[in-house]
Short mmCIF file of C-alpha atoms in Angstrom, two decimals:
data_model
loop_
_atom_site.label_atom_id
_atom_site.label_comp_id
_atom_site.label_asym_id
_atom_site.label_seq_id
_atom_site.Cartn_x
_atom_site.Cartn_y
_atom_site.Cartn_z
CA UNK A 1 0.00 0.00 0.00
CA UNK A 2 2.43 2.63 -1.15
CA UNK A 3 1.58 5.88 -2.87
CA UNK A 4 4.71 7.96 -3.55
CA UNK A 5 4.30 11.74 -3.61
CA UNK A 6 6.84 14.49 -4.19
CA UNK A 7 7.13 18.04 -2.86
CA UNK A 8 4.21 19.75 -4.61
CA UNK A 9 2.99 22.39 -2.16
CA UNK A 10 5.79 24.85 -2.87
CA UNK A 11 4.91 24.75 -6.56
CA UNK A 12 1.28 25.34 -5.68
CA UNK A 13 2.20 28.40 -3.64
CA UNK A 14 4.01 29.86 -6.62
CA UNK A 15 0.78 29.83 -8.64
CA UNK A 16 -0.54 33.39 -8.49
CA UNK A 17 -4.30 33.80 -8.60
CA UNK A 18 -4.97 30.27 -9.85
CA UNK A 19 -7.64 29.74 -12.44
CA UNK A 20 -10.58 27.33 -12.24
CA UNK A 21 -8.28 24.31 -12.66
CA UNK A 22 -4.79 23.62 -11.32
CA UNK A 23 -2.20 21.23 -12.72
CA UNK A 24 1.21 20.80 -11.10
CA UNK A 25 3.85 18.17 -11.82
CA UNK A 26 6.94 17.56 -9.72
CA UNK A 27 9.24 14.55 -9.44
CA UNK A 28 7.06 12.20 -11.48
CA UNK A 29 3.92 13.01 -9.46
CA UNK A 30 1.13 15.16 -10.88
CA UNK A 31 -1.58 16.98 -8.96
CA UNK A 32 -4.72 18.44 -10.49
CA UNK A 33 -7.63 20.16 -8.74
CA UNK A 34 -10.72 22.12 -9.71
CA UNK A 35 -9.83 24.85 -7.21
CA UNK A 36 -7.47 25.62 -4.35
CA UNK A 37 -7.82 28.11 -1.49
CA UNK A 38 -5.73 29.01 1.54
CA UNK A 39 -6.16 30.67 4.92
CA UNK A 40 -3.85 31.58 7.78
CA UNK A 41 -4.34 29.48 10.92
CA UNK A 42 -2.59 29.47 14.27
CA UNK A 43 1.04 28.55 13.53
CA UNK A 44 0.63 27.90 9.83
CA UNK A 45 -1.53 27.80 6.72
CA UNK A 46 -4.49 25.63 5.73
CA UNK A 47 -4.99 24.70 2.07
CA UNK A 48 -8.23 23.31 0.66
CA UNK A 49 -8.33 21.47 -2.68
CA UNK A 50 -11.61 20.62 -4.40
CA UNK A 51 -12.09 17.65 -6.76
CA UNK A 52 -8.42 16.78 -6.81
CA UNK A 53 -6.44 13.91 -8.33
CA UNK A 54 -2.90 12.85 -7.47
CA UNK A 55 -1.13 10.35 -9.75
CA UNK A 56 2.23 8.83 -10.56
CA UNK A 57 3.30 5.98 -12.84
CA UNK A 58 1.57 3.25 -10.79
CA UNK A 59 -0.75 4.95 -8.29
CA UNK A 60 -3.79 7.16 -8.14
CA UNK A 61 -5.46 9.09 -5.31
CA UNK A 62 -8.61 11.11 -5.92
CA UNK A 63 -11.35 12.61 -3.76
CA UNK A 64 -13.83 15.47 -3.62
CA UNK A 65 -11.88 17.48 -1.06
CA UNK A 66 -8.54 17.59 0.71
CA UNK A 67 -7.55 19.85 3.59
CA UNK A 68 -3.81 20.27 4.22
CA UNK A 69 -2.36 22.11 7.23
CA UNK A 70 1.30 23.15 7.21
CA UNK A 71 3.47 24.85 9.82
CA UNK A 72 4.64 28.44 10.11
CA UNK A 73 6.64 30.42 7.53
CA UNK A 74 10.38 30.11 6.97
CA UNK A 75 12.91 32.92 6.91
CA UNK A 76 11.77 34.02 3.43
CA UNK A 77 8.22 34.48 4.60
CA UNK A 78 7.04 31.52 2.51
CA UNK A 79 5.34 28.75 4.47
CA UNK A 80 7.48 25.63 4.69
CA UNK A 81 5.05 23.45 2.86
CA UNK A 82 7.24 20.62 1.56
CA UNK A 83 5.27 17.40 1.81
CA UNK A 84 8.40 15.31 2.00
CA UNK A 85 9.53 12.56 -0.32
CA UNK A 86 6.57 10.36 0.61
CA UNK A 87 3.42 11.92 2.00
CA UNK A 88 1.73 8.60 1.95
CA UNK A 89 3.88 5.55 2.54
CA UNK A 90 1.90 2.39 2.95
CA UNK A 91 -1.22 4.44 3.77
CA UNK A 92 0.87 6.36 6.33
CA UNK A 93 4.15 8.19 5.89
CA UNK A 94 7.44 9.19 7.45
CA UNK A 95 7.13 12.81 8.50
CA UNK A 96 10.74 13.48 9.59
CA UNK A 97 11.81 17.05 8.74
CA UNK A 98 8.39 17.77 7.29
CA UNK A 99 6.27 20.82 8.02
CA UNK A 100 3.06 18.93 7.27
CA UNK A 101 0.76 18.96 10.29
CA UNK A 102 -2.51 17.37 9.18
CA UNK A 103 -4.21 16.03 6.05
CA UNK A 104 -7.93 15.26 5.85
CA UNK A 105 -9.34 13.79 2.64
CA UNK A 106 -13.06 13.13 2.21
CA UNK A 107 -15.77 12.41 -0.33
CA UNK A 108 -15.57 9.43 -2.73
CA UNK A 109 -11.95 8.61 -1.94
CA UNK A 110 -10.34 6.28 -4.48
CA UNK A 111 -6.83 4.84 -4.14
CA UNK A 112 -5.45 2.49 -6.80
CA UNK A 113 -2.20 0.70 -7.39
CA UNK A 114 -1.33 -2.74 -8.86
CA UNK A 115 -1.86 -4.68 -5.62
CA UNK A 116 -5.17 -3.16 -4.53
CA UNK A 117 -8.08 -0.75 -5.03
CA UNK A 118 -9.45 1.14 -2.03
CA UNK A 119 -12.52 3.32 -1.59
CA UNK A 120 -13.41 5.13 1.63
CA UNK A 121 -15.49 7.96 3.06
CA UNK A 122 -12.66 9.70 4.91
CA UNK A 123 -8.89 9.52 5.29
CA UNK A 124 -7.02 11.39 8.02
CA UNK A 125 -3.21 11.51 8.14
CA UNK A 126 -1.24 12.47 11.25
CA UNK A 127 2.36 13.01 10.10
CA UNK A 128 4.01 13.46 13.49
CA UNK A 129 2.55 10.19 14.77
CA UNK A 130 3.01 8.41 11.39
CA UNK A 131 -0.61 7.24 11.63
CA UNK A 132 -3.31 7.19 8.97
CA UNK A 133 -7.00 6.43 9.54
CA UNK A 134 -9.63 5.32 7.01
CA UNK A 135 -13.36 5.41 7.76
CA UNK A 136 -15.75 2.98 6.00
CA UNK A 137 -13.07 1.39 3.87
CA UNK A 138 -13.63 -1.07 1.01
CA UNK A 139 -10.33 -2.70 -0.09
CA UNK A 140 -10.02 -5.18 -2.99
CA UNK A 141 -6.67 -6.97 -3.25
CA UNK A 142 -5.72 -8.40 -6.64
CA UNK A 143 -5.23 -12.13 -7.21
CA UNK A 144 -2.32 -13.90 -5.49
CA UNK A 145 -1.50 -10.93 -3.24
CA UNK A 146 -3.31 -11.96 -0.06
CA UNK A 147 -5.18 -15.18 -0.85
CA UNK A 148 -3.98 -18.22 -2.74
CA UNK A 149 -4.90 -19.81 -6.09
CA UNK A 150 -5.12 -16.40 -7.76
CA UNK A 151 -8.25 -15.42 -5.81
CA UNK A 152 -8.93 -11.72 -5.29
CA UNK A 153 -9.73 -10.77 -1.70
CA UNK A 154 -12.21 -8.17 -0.46
CA UNK A 155 -11.92 -6.55 2.98
CA UNK A 156 -14.69 -4.21 4.18
CA UNK A 157 -14.07 -2.44 7.49
CA UNK A 158 -15.60 0.26 9.66
CA UNK A 159 -12.10 1.61 10.29
CA UNK A 160 -8.57 0.96 9.06
CA UNK A 161 -5.52 2.25 10.92
CA UNK A 162 -1.96 2.17 9.70
CA UNK A 163 0.55 2.49 12.52
CA UNK A 164 4.32 3.07 12.42
CA UNK A 165 6.19 0.23 10.77
CA UNK A 166 3.41 -0.46 8.26
CA UNK A 167 1.15 -2.28 10.75
CA UNK A 168 -2.46 -2.41 9.49
CA UNK A 169 -5.47 -2.81 11.80
CA UNK A 170 -8.94 -3.47 10.34
CA UNK A 171 -11.74 -2.96 12.91
CA UNK A 172 -15.12 -4.72 12.62
CA UNK A 173 -14.31 -6.03 9.18
CA UNK A 174 -15.42 -8.74 6.75
CA UNK A 175 -12.92 -10.77 4.73
CA UNK A 176 -14.08 -12.63 1.62
CA UNK A 177 -13.06 -13.94 -1.80
CA UNK A 178 -16.59 -13.11 -3.03
CA UNK A 179 -16.67 -9.64 -4.62
CA UNK A 180 -20.49 -9.40 -4.83
CA UNK A 181 -22.36 -6.80 -2.77
CA UNK A 182 -23.42 -8.07 -0.31
CA UNK A 183 -20.93 -10.92 -0.16
CA UNK A 184 -22.53 -14.38 -0.44
CA UNK A 185 -20.07 -15.62 2.17
CA UNK A 186 -17.26 -14.22 4.23
CA UNK A 187 -15.52 -14.19 7.58
CA UNK A 188 -16.09 -11.29 9.96
CA UNK A 189 -13.63 -10.20 12.62
CA UNK A 190 -13.61 -7.92 15.59
CA UNK A 191 -10.02 -7.08 14.65
CA UNK A 192 -7.74 -8.13 11.78
CA UNK A 193 -4.10 -7.06 12.17
CA UNK A 194 -1.42 -7.31 9.47
CA UNK A 195 2.33 -6.91 10.03
CA UNK A 196 5.16 -6.87 7.50
CA UNK A 197 7.66 -9.71 7.33
CA UNK A 198 11.27 -9.44 6.22
CA UNK A 199 10.48 -10.97 2.81
CA UNK A 200 7.88 -8.27 2.12
CA UNK A 201 4.83 -10.45 2.74
CA UNK A 202 2.17 -9.67 5.33
CA UNK A 203 1.41 -11.83 8.35
CA UNK A 204 -2.29 -11.64 9.29
CA UNK A 205 -3.52 -12.01 12.90
CA UNK A 206 -7.33 -12.29 13.20
CA UNK A 207 -9.44 -12.00 16.37
CA UNK A 208 -13.10 -12.82 16.98
CA UNK A 209 -13.91 -14.71 13.76
CA UNK A 210 -17.43 -15.65 12.54
CA UNK A 211 -18.62 -17.30 9.34
CA UNK A 212 -21.02 -14.92 7.54
CA UNK A 213 -23.66 -15.76 4.95
CA UNK A 214 -25.16 -12.77 3.12
CA UNK A 215 -23.86 -10.48 5.84
CA UNK A 216 -25.25 -12.43 8.80
CA UNK A 217 -22.92 -14.13 11.33
CA UNK A 218 -23.73 -17.85 11.49
CA UNK A 219 -20.94 -19.80 13.18
CA UNK A 220 -18.00 -18.76 15.40
CA UNK A 221 -14.74 -19.91 13.83
CA UNK A 222 -11.19 -20.65 14.89
CA UNK A 223 -8.90 -17.91 13.67
CA UNK A 224 -5.32 -19.08 13.17
CA UNK A 225 -2.74 -16.66 11.80
CA UNK A 226 -1.74 -16.88 8.13
CA UNK A 227 0.70 -15.27 5.68
CA UNK A 228 0.06 -13.82 2.21
CA UNK A 229 -0.53 -16.63 -0.29
CA UNK A 230 -1.39 -19.30 2.30
CA UNK A 231 -4.78 -20.89 2.88
CA UNK A 232 -7.05 -18.12 4.13
CA UNK A 233 -7.43 -18.78 7.86
CA UNK A 234 -6.84 -22.46 7.07
CA UNK A 235 -10.18 -22.72 5.23
CA UNK A 236 -10.19 -26.00 3.30
CA UNK A 237 -13.82 -26.42 2.27
CA UNK A 238 -17.41 -25.31 2.90
CA UNK A 239 -20.30 -27.79 2.80
CA UNK A 240 -23.96 -26.69 2.60
CA UNK A 241 -26.65 -29.39 2.59
CA UNK A 242 -30.17 -30.26 3.70
CA UNK A 243 -31.81 -33.49 4.86
CA UNK A 244 -34.63 -34.83 7.04
CA UNK A 245 -32.19 -35.63 9.84
CA UNK A 246 -30.12 -32.45 9.96
CA UNK A 247 -32.34 -29.84 8.34
CA UNK A 248 -30.27 -27.08 6.73
CA UNK A 249 -26.63 -27.75 7.54
CA UNK A 250 -23.48 -25.65 7.03
CA UNK A 251 -20.06 -27.11 7.81
CA UNK A 252 -16.83 -25.23 7.05
CA UNK A 253 -13.58 -27.16 7.41
CA UNK A 254 -10.36 -25.56 8.60
CA UNK A 255 -7.01 -27.26 8.68
CA UNK A 256 -3.29 -27.02 8.32
CA UNK A 257 -0.01 -28.88 8.31
CA UNK A 258 3.09 -28.21 10.39
CA UNK A 259 6.44 -29.80 9.55
CA UNK A 260 8.91 -29.84 12.44
CA UNK A 261 11.77 -31.57 10.61
CA UNK A 262 12.30 -34.32 8.01
CA UNK A 263 10.80 -37.00 10.28
CA UNK A 264 8.14 -35.15 12.27
CA UNK A 265 4.96 -33.49 11.05
CA UNK A 266 1.39 -32.80 12.18
CA UNK A 267 -1.90 -32.36 10.32
CA UNK A 268 -5.14 -31.01 11.80
CA UNK A 269 -8.75 -30.42 10.73
CA UNK A 270 -11.56 -28.62 12.58
CA UNK A 271 -15.23 -28.58 11.46
CA UNK A 272 -17.55 -26.27 13.46
CA UNK A 273 -21.02 -26.79 12.00
CA UNK A 274 -24.56 -25.49 12.13
CA UNK A 275 -27.73 -27.60 11.79
CA UNK A 276 -31.20 -26.06 11.88
CA UNK A 277 -32.60 -29.26 13.49
CA UNK A 278 -29.69 -30.57 15.58
CA UNK A 279 -27.78 -27.57 16.89
CA UNK A 280 -24.03 -26.95 16.56
CA UNK A 281 -22.11 -30.14 15.72
CA UNK A 282 -18.35 -29.89 16.19
CA UNK A 283 -15.76 -32.40 14.95
CA UNK A 284 -12.00 -32.48 14.61
CA UNK A 285 -9.13 -34.78 13.81
CA UNK A 286 -5.37 -34.47 14.17
CA UNK A 287 -2.48 -36.74 13.26
CA UNK A 288 1.16 -36.66 14.35
CA UNK A 289 3.88 -38.63 12.57
CA UNK A 290 7.33 -38.98 14.11
CA UNK A 291 10.37 -41.22 14.02
CA UNK A 292 9.01 -44.63 14.94
CA UNK A 293 5.85 -43.18 16.46
CA UNK A 294 2.49 -41.94 15.17
CA UNK A 295 -0.67 -40.77 16.90
CA UNK A 296 -4.11 -39.70 15.70
CA UNK A 297 -7.05 -38.16 17.53
CA UNK A 298 -10.61 -37.88 16.23
CA UNK A 299 -13.52 -36.31 18.07
CA UNK A 300 -17.16 -35.31 17.63
CA UNK A 301 -19.53 -33.45 19.98
CA UNK A 302 -23.15 -32.33 19.71
CA UNK A 303 -25.57 -31.00 22.30
CA UNK A 304 -28.46 -32.38 20.26
CA UNK A 305 -31.60 -30.26 19.99
CA UNK A 306 -33.71 -32.91 18.22
CA UNK A 307 -36.32 -34.72 20.34
CA UNK A 308 -35.55 -38.06 18.72
CA UNK A 309 -32.84 -39.61 16.57
CA UNK A 310 -33.00 -41.87 13.53
CA UNK A 311 -31.00 -44.76 12.21
CA UNK A 312 -30.61 -45.44 8.51
CA UNK A 313 -34.00 -47.18 8.37
CA UNK A 314 -35.71 -44.19 9.94
CA UNK A 315 -36.67 -45.99 13.19
CA UNK A 316 -36.55 -43.94 16.41
CA UNK A 317 -33.70 -44.54 18.86
CA UNK A 318 -34.45 -43.75 22.50
CA UNK A 319 -31.90 -41.86 24.59
CA UNK A 320 -31.74 -40.37 28.07
CA UNK A 321 -29.83 -37.11 27.36
CA UNK A 322 -28.79 -34.77 24.54
CA UNK A 323 -25.01 -35.13 24.89
CA UNK A 324 -23.60 -36.95 21.86
CA UNK A 325 -19.88 -37.50 21.55
CA UNK A 326 -17.21 -39.75 20.07
CA UNK A 327 -13.48 -39.80 20.70
CA UNK A 328 -10.92 -42.14 19.11
CA UNK A 329 -7.27 -41.93 20.11
CA UNK A 330 -4.88 -44.25 18.30
CA UNK A 331 -1.14 -44.64 18.97
CA UNK A 332 1.57 -46.72 17.34
CA UNK A 333 5.20 -47.36 18.33
CA UNK A 334 7.78 -49.29 16.33
CA UNK A 335 9.82 -50.80 19.16
CA UNK A 336 12.28 -52.62 16.92
CA UNK A 337 12.36 -54.69 13.72
CA UNK A 338 10.26 -57.45 15.30
CA UNK A 339 7.95 -55.69 17.77
CA UNK A 340 5.27 -53.03 17.34
CA UNK A 341 3.02 -51.57 20.03
CA UNK A 342 -0.53 -50.33 19.45
CA UNK A 343 -2.53 -48.47 22.11
CA UNK A 344 -6.01 -47.22 21.24
CA UNK A 345 -8.78 -45.59 23.24
CA UNK A 346 -12.39 -45.31 22.01
CA UNK A 347 -15.17 -43.48 23.87
CA UNK A 348 -18.74 -42.89 22.64
CA UNK A 349 -22.01 -41.65 24.15
CA UNK A 350 -24.11 -44.21 22.22
CA UNK A 351 -23.88 -47.99 22.37
#
């Protein structure tokens, strides 16, 4: 998220009695606006640009209005209005040795560059704190930048902050590979934080995840961290079905694989489900493979809401409580070339 700008304000100040439109180019960056006005404020000058557009070779920033506040005049009586080599740097910027005090951009904000397109209602930049804040942001990342398999990714958030170091924080946001409005499916988060890695990729840290269908939260989800290009939150599949036994059923599957070394690895799967007749079925399985040892664990739990159960022939099965569970734990040791040891444990609520 980088939009490079050059020092344009000084050139703007040199425009005497500007006409109805303004066009300034400096250092490969061009700025155009329908009108510009200025007023003296305490300790500096405030500039207002209407219907402006800021572009370079790869980026574009446009909005209905921008308000720019700069600090007091220099020894020549001209306000020190240099914006610095990068006014926006990853949606924030480094304000060292800059006289820029505040930037507020509002009204149909559009930001474009090869990795993403962003629209928002308001953008506020605080140079001294190196913080930028978006309100009502709609960010579309191009294929293979955040998700895998060439999928584009859409993030809609009430607020987006960029903090020093390029840390991004999306508040009350929805994350989806569906670009429709509203999204047919998605994952909502109380907070989604992204931090830069040394190789340039982003590491994503979600909190408070829910599966959403058509904008409505349906199922709480596990929210493991992930890196650009990996499985999105470990999502492997999404099953939607209906039957006499389960009613309408939705089961997403999350999973991952961790390799410790050449001989040791672990796989895991988690399936938190929703059934309109049965409640919230939950199942999981995990497998560990090591040097001469392997272990697997499978589990299922349901606090069943149905008054009666059915076997495959549709005959009722009586039961004395609603707790339904299964657990299977299997272990194997290769003791030597002649001896193996198996130790299994099976527990189930039903006979």
